[in-house]
Short mmCIF file of C-alpha atoms in Angstrom, two decimals:
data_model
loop_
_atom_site.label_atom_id
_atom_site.label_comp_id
_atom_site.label_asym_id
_atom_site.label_seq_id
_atom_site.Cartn_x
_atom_site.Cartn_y
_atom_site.Cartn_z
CA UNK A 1170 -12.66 -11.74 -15.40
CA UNK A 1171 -13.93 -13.83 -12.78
CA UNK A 1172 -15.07 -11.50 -10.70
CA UNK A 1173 -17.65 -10.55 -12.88
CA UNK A 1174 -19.20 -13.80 -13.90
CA UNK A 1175 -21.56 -15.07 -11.54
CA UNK A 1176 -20.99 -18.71 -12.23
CA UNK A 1177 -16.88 -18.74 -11.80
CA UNK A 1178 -17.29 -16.31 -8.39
CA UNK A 1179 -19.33 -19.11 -7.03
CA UNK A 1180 -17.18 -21.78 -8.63
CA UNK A 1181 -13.87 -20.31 -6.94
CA UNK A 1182 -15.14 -19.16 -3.87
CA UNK A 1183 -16.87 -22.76 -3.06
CA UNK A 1184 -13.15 -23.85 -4.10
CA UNK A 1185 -11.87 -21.72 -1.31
CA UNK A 1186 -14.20 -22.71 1.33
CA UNK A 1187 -13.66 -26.27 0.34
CA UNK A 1188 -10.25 -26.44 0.72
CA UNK A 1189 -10.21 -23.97 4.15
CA UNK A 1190 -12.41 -26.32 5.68
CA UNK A 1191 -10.24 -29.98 4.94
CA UNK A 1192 -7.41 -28.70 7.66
CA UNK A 1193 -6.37 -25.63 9.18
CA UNK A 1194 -3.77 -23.71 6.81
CA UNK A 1195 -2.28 -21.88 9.69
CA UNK A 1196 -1.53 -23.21 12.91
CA UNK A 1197 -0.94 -20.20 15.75
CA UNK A 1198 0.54 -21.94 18.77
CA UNK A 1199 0.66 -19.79 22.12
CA UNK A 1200 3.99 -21.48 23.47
CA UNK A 1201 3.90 -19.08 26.05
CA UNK A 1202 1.09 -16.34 27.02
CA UNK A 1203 4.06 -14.49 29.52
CA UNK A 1204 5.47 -11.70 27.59
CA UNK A 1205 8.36 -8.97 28.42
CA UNK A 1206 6.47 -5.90 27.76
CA UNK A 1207 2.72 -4.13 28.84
CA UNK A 1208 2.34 -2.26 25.46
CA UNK A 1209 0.12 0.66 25.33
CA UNK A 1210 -2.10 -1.08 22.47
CA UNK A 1211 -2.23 -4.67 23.91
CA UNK A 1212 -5.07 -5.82 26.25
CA UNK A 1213 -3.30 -8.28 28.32
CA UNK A 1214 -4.42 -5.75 31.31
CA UNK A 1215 -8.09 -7.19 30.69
CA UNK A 1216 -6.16 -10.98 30.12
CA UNK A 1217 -8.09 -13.62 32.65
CA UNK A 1218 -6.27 -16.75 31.31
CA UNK A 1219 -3.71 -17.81 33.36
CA UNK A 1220 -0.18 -17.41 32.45
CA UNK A 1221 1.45 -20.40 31.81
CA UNK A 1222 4.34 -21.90 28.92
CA UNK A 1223 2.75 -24.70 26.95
CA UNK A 1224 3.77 -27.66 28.35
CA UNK A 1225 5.88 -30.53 26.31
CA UNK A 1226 2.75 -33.31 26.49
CA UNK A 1227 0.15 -30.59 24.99
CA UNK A 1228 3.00 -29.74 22.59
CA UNK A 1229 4.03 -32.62 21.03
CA UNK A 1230 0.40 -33.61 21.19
CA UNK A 1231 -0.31 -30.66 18.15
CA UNK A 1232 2.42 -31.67 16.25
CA UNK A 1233 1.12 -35.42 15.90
CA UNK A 1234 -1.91 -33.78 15.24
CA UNK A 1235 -0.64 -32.00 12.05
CA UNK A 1236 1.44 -34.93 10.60
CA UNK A 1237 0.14 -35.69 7.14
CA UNK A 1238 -1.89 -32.97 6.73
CA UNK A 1239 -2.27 -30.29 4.22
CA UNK A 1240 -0.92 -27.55 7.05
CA UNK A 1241 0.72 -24.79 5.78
CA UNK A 1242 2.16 -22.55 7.60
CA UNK A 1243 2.87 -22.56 12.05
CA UNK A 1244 2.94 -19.24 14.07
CA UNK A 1245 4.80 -20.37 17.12
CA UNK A 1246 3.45 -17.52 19.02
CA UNK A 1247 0.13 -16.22 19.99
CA UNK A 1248 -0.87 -14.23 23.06
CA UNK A 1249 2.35 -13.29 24.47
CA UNK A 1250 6.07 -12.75 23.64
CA UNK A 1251 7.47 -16.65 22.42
CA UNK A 1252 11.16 -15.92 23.69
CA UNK A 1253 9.33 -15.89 26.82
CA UNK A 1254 9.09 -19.70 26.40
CA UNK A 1255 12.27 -21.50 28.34
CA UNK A 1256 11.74 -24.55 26.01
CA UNK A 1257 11.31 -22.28 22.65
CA UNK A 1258 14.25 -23.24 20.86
CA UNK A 1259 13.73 -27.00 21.45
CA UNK A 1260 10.22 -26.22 20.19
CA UNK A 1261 11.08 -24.58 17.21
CA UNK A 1262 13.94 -28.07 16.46
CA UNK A 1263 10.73 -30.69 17.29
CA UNK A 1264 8.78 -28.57 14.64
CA UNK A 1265 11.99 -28.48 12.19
CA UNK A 1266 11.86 -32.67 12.80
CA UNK A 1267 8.35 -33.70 12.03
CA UNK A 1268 6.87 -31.19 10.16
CA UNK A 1269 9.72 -30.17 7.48
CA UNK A 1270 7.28 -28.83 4.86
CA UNK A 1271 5.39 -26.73 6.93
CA UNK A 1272 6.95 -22.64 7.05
CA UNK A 1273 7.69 -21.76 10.77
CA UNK A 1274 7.17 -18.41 11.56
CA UNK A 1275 7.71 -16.15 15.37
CA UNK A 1276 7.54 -12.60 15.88
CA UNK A 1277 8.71 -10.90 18.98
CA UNK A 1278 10.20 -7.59 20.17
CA UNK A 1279 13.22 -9.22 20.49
CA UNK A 1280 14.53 -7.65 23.95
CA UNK A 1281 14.95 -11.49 24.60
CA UNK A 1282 16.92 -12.51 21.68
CA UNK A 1283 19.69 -13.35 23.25
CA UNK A 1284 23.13 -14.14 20.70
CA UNK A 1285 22.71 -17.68 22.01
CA UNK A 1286 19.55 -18.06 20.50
CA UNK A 1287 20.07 -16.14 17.62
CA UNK A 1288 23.27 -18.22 16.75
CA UNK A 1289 20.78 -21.21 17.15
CA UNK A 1290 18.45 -20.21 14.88
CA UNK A 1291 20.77 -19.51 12.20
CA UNK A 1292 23.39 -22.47 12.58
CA UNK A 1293 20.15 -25.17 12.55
CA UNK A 1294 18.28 -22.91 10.03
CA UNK A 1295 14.97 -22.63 12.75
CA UNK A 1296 13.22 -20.18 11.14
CA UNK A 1297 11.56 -19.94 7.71
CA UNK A 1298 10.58 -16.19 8.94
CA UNK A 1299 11.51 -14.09 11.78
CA UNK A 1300 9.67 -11.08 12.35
CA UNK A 1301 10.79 -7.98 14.65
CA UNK A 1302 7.92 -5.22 16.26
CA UNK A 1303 9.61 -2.05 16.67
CA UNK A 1304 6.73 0.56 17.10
CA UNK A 1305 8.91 3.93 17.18
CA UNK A 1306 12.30 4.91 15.01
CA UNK A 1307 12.90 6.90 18.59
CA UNK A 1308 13.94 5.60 22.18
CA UNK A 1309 11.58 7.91 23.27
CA UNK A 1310 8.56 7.07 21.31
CA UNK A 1311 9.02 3.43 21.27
CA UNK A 1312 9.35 3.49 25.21
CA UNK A 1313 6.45 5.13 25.44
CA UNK A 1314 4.74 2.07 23.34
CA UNK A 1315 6.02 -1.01 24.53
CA UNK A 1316 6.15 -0.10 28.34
CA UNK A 1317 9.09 -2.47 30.21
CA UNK A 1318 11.16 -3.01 26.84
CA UNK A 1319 14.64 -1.24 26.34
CA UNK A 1320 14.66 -0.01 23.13
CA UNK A 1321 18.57 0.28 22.88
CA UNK A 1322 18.64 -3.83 23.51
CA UNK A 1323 16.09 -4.28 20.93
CA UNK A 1324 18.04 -2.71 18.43
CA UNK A 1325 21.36 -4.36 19.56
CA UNK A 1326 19.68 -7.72 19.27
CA UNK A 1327 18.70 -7.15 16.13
CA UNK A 1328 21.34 -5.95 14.55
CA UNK A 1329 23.15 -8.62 15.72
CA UNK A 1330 21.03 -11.09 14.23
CA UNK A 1331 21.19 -9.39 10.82
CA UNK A 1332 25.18 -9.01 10.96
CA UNK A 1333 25.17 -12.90 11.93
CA UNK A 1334 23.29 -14.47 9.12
CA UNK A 1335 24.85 -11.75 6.59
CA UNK A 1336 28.16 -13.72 7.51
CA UNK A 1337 27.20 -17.22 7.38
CA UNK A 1338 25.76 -16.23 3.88
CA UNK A 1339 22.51 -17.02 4.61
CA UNK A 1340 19.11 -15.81 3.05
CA UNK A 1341 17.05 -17.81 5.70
CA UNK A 1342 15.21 -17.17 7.49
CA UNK A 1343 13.65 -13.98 6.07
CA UNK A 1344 13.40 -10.78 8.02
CA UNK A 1345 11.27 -8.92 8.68
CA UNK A 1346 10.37 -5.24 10.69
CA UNK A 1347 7.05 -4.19 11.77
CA UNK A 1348 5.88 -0.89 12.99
CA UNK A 1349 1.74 -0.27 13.63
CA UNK A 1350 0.68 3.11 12.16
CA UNK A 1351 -1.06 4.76 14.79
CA UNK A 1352 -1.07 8.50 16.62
CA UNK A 1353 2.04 8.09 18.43
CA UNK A 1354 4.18 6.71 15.54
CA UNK A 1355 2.72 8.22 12.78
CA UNK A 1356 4.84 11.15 12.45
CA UNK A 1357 8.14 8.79 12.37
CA UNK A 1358 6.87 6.25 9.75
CA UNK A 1359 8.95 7.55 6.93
CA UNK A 1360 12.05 7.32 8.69
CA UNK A 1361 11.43 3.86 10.03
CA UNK A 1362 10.64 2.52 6.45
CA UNK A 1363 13.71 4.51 5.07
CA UNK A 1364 15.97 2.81 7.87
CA UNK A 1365 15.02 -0.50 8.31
CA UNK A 1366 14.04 -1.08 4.49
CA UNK A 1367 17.66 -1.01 3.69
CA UNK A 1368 18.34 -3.47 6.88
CA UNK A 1369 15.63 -5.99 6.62
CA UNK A 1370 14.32 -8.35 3.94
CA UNK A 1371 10.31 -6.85 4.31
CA UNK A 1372 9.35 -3.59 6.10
CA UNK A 1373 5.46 -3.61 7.11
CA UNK A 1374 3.52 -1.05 8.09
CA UNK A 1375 0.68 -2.21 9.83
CA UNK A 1376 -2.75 -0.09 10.81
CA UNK A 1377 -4.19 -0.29 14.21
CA UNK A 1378 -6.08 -3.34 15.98
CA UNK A 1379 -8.87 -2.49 18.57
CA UNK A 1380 -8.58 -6.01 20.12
CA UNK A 1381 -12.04 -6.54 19.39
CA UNK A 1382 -12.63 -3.03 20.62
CA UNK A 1383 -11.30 -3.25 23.55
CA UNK A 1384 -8.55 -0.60 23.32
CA UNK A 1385 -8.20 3.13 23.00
CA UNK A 1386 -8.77 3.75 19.35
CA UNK A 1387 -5.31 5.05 17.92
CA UNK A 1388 -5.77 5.02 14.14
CA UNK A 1389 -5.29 7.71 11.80
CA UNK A 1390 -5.89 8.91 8.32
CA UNK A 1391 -8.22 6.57 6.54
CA UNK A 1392 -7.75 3.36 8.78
CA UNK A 1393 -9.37 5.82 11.30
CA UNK A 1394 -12.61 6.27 9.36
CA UNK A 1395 -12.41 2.43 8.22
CA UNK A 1396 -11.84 1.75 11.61
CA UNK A 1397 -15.06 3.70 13.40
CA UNK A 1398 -17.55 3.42 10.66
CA UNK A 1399 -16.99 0.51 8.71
CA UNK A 1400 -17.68 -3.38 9.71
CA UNK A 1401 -17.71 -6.90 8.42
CA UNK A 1402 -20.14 -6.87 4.95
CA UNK A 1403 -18.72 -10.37 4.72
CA UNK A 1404 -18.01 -13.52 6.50
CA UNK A 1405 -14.82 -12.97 8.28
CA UNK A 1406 -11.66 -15.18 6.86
CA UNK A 1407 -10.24 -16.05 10.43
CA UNK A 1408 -12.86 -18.99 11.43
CA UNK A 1409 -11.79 -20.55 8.13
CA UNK A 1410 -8.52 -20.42 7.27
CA UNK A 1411 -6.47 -20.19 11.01
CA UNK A 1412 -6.58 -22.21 14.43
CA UNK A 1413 -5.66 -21.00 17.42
CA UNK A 1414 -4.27 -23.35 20.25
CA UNK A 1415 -3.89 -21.72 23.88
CA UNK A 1416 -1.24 -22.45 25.96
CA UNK A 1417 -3.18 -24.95 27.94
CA UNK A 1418 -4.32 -26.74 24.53
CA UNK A 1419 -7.92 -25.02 24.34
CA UNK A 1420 -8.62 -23.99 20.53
CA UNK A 1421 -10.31 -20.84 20.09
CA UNK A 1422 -12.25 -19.05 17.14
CA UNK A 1423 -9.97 -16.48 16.49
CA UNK A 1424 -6.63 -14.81 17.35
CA UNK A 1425 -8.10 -11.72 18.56
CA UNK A 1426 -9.76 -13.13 21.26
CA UNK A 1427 -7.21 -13.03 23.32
CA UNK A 1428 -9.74 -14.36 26.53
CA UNK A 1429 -10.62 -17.19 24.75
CA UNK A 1430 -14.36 -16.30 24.80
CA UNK A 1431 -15.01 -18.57 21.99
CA UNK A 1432 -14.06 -22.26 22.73
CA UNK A 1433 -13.97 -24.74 19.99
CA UNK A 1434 -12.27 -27.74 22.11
CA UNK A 1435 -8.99 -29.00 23.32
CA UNK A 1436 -6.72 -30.68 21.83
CA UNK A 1437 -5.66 -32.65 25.02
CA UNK A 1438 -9.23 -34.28 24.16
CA UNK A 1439 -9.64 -34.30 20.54
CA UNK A 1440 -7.60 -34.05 17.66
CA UNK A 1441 -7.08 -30.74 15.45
CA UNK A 1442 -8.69 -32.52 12.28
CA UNK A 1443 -11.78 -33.35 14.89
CA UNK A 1444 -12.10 -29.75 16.43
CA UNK A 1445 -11.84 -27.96 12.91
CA UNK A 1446 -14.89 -30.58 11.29
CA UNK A 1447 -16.73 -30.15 14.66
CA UNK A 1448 -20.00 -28.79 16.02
CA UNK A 1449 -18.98 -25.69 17.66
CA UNK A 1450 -17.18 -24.61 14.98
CA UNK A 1451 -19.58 -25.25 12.44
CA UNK A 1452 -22.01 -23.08 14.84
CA UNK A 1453 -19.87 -20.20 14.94
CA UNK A 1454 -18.93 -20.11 11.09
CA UNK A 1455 -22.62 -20.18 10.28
CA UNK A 1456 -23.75 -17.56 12.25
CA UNK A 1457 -20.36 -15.51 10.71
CA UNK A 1458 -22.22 -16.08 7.30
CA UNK A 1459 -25.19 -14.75 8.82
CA UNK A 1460 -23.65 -12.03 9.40
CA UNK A 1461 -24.40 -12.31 12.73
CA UNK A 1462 -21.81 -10.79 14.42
CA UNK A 1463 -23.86 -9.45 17.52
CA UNK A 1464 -24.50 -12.83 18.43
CA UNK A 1465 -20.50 -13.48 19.26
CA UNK A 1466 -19.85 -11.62 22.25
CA UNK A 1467 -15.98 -11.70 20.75
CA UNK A 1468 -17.29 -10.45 17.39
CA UNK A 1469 -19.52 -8.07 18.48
CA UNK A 1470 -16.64 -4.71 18.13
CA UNK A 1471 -14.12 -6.03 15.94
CA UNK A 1472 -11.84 -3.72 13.58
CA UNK A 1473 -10.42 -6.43 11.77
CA UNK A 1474 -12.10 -5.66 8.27
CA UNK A 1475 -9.95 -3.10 7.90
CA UNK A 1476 -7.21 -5.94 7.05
CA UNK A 1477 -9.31 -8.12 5.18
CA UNK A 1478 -11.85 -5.93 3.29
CA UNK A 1479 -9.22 -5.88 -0.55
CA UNK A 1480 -9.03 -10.02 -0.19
CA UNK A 1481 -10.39 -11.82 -2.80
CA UNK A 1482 -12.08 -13.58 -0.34
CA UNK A 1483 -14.25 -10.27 0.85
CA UNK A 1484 -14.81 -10.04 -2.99
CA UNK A 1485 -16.39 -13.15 -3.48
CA UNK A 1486 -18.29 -13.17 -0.30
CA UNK A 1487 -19.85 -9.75 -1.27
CA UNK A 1488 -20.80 -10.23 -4.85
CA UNK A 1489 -22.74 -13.75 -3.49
CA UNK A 1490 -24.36 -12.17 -0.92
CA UNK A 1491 -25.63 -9.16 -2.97
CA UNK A 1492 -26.93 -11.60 -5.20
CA UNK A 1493 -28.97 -13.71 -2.73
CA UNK A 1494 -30.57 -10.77 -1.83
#
């Protein structure tokens, strides 16, 4: 109902905006930018940043940032693999500590999930979710994907962290398995859902990201055509509802730009409440409801409306747009 009343779409969607703009509901934290692998679909190749852990100062700097503020939700990860991070697990306890509302989330291909760490993250309940890529039911295949990785370690680690928390009795954190859909995998997705379904809490099945078109296009099926002909008819949601924070504390536009092309600050400087109300910011997201995405060199390719494109938020944005015309 009201998507088709002019007055409520506007009513809800300056709700949204309103309450985006206050704080930062997600918080991705690149603890590390180092990671164990050179997947096939990943442009660290084209990566000029540095690589560097985050260190402790910039760290605990973000978390006094967030205290007593409507965040959400913390992905302690970003560009790069987070059990990469020597200090990760101590990370994940100062989060636990001073920010006990907020849901702490990591994903990684596990290869460095060592049973220490696992047993960790389980006996000091870490984790709110823990999320494993594993693009390929096949040695083979997945080998072929994540370049560097052993799948059979991946698999053991895994498993082990499953069989762990299944005997402490614990539902926390959740699980979950992710595989990207694309021409190399796409012939094993049914098996991979079938396996791991009955193994993990969530099984996701994710279509392909360009890295703001930066990479060998690898869809298929629909996301293919979505992919090559479609584009943002809407203000993107990233800008809005997610900060990024880069290993050296600069805060970027979006988590696709993986070269931080699009500075917004640093938190070493400012505080996250100051970079998310500032000028830059405000810049970018009003050129975004322009619709000028030409004009941001990061923008300027980007696939990512093929995940956002069924949100409510795409809704909205379209039916007021259509009618300012």
């Amino acid at each position: 109902m009201i998507h088709k009343i002019p007055i409520l779409r506007n009513i809800a969607l300056n709700h949204m905006i309103k309450k985006y703009e206050a704080f930062p509901e997600l918080l991705s934290i690149e603890v590390t930018n180092a990671c164990n692998s050179k997947c096939i679909m990943c442009p660290r190749a084209n990566l000029t940043r540095k690589i560097r852990h985050m260190s402790a100062d910039i760290f605990n700097k973000i978390i006094e940032d967030c205290r007593r503020m409507p965040l959400k939700k913390i992905n302690l990860f970003w560009f790069g693999d987070p059990l990469c991070a020597p200090s990760i697990i101590d990370y994940m306890r100062r989060i636990r500590t001073a920010l006990p509302g907020v849901k702490l989330y990591i994903s990684t291909n596990a290869e460095l999930l060592t049973p220490e760490r696992t047993d960790a993250i389980l006996s000091e309940k870490l984790l709110d979710v823990i999320n494993f890529d594993i693009d390929g039911m096949e040695k083979n295949t997945y080998e072929k994907i994540r370049i560097g990785v052993d799948f059979d370690r991946v698999i053991e680690n895994v498993e082990y962290f499953m069989s762990a928390r299944k005997k402490l009795g614990l539902k926390s954190p959740q699980t979950r398995v992710t595989i990207i859909k694309m021409d190399l995998t796409a012939g094993e997705i049914d098996r991979f859902v079938a396996k791991w379904s009955k193994i993990a809490d969530k099984t996701d099945v994710n279509d392909y990201n360009t890295w703001l078109g930066t990479q060998k296009e690898r869809n298929v099926g629909d996301a293919l055509q979505r992919s090559e002909s479609g584009r943002f008819t809407y203000p993107c949601l990233h800008p809005w509802n997610e900060m990024v924070i880069a290993s050296d504390g600069n805060a970027g536009l979006c988590c696709l730009d993986y070269d931080l092309t699009a500075k917004l600050g640093n938190v070493r400087h400012e505080s996250i409440h100051e970079i998310w109300h500032g000028a830059e910011l405000k810049k970018f997201r009003n050129e975004i409801i322009k619709l000028n995405y030409s004009g941001i060199s990061c923008c300027s390719r980007c696939n990512a409306h093929i995940y956002q494109d069924n949100s409510t938020w795409a809704h909205l944005w379209r039916k007021r747009l259509r009618t300012a015309v």
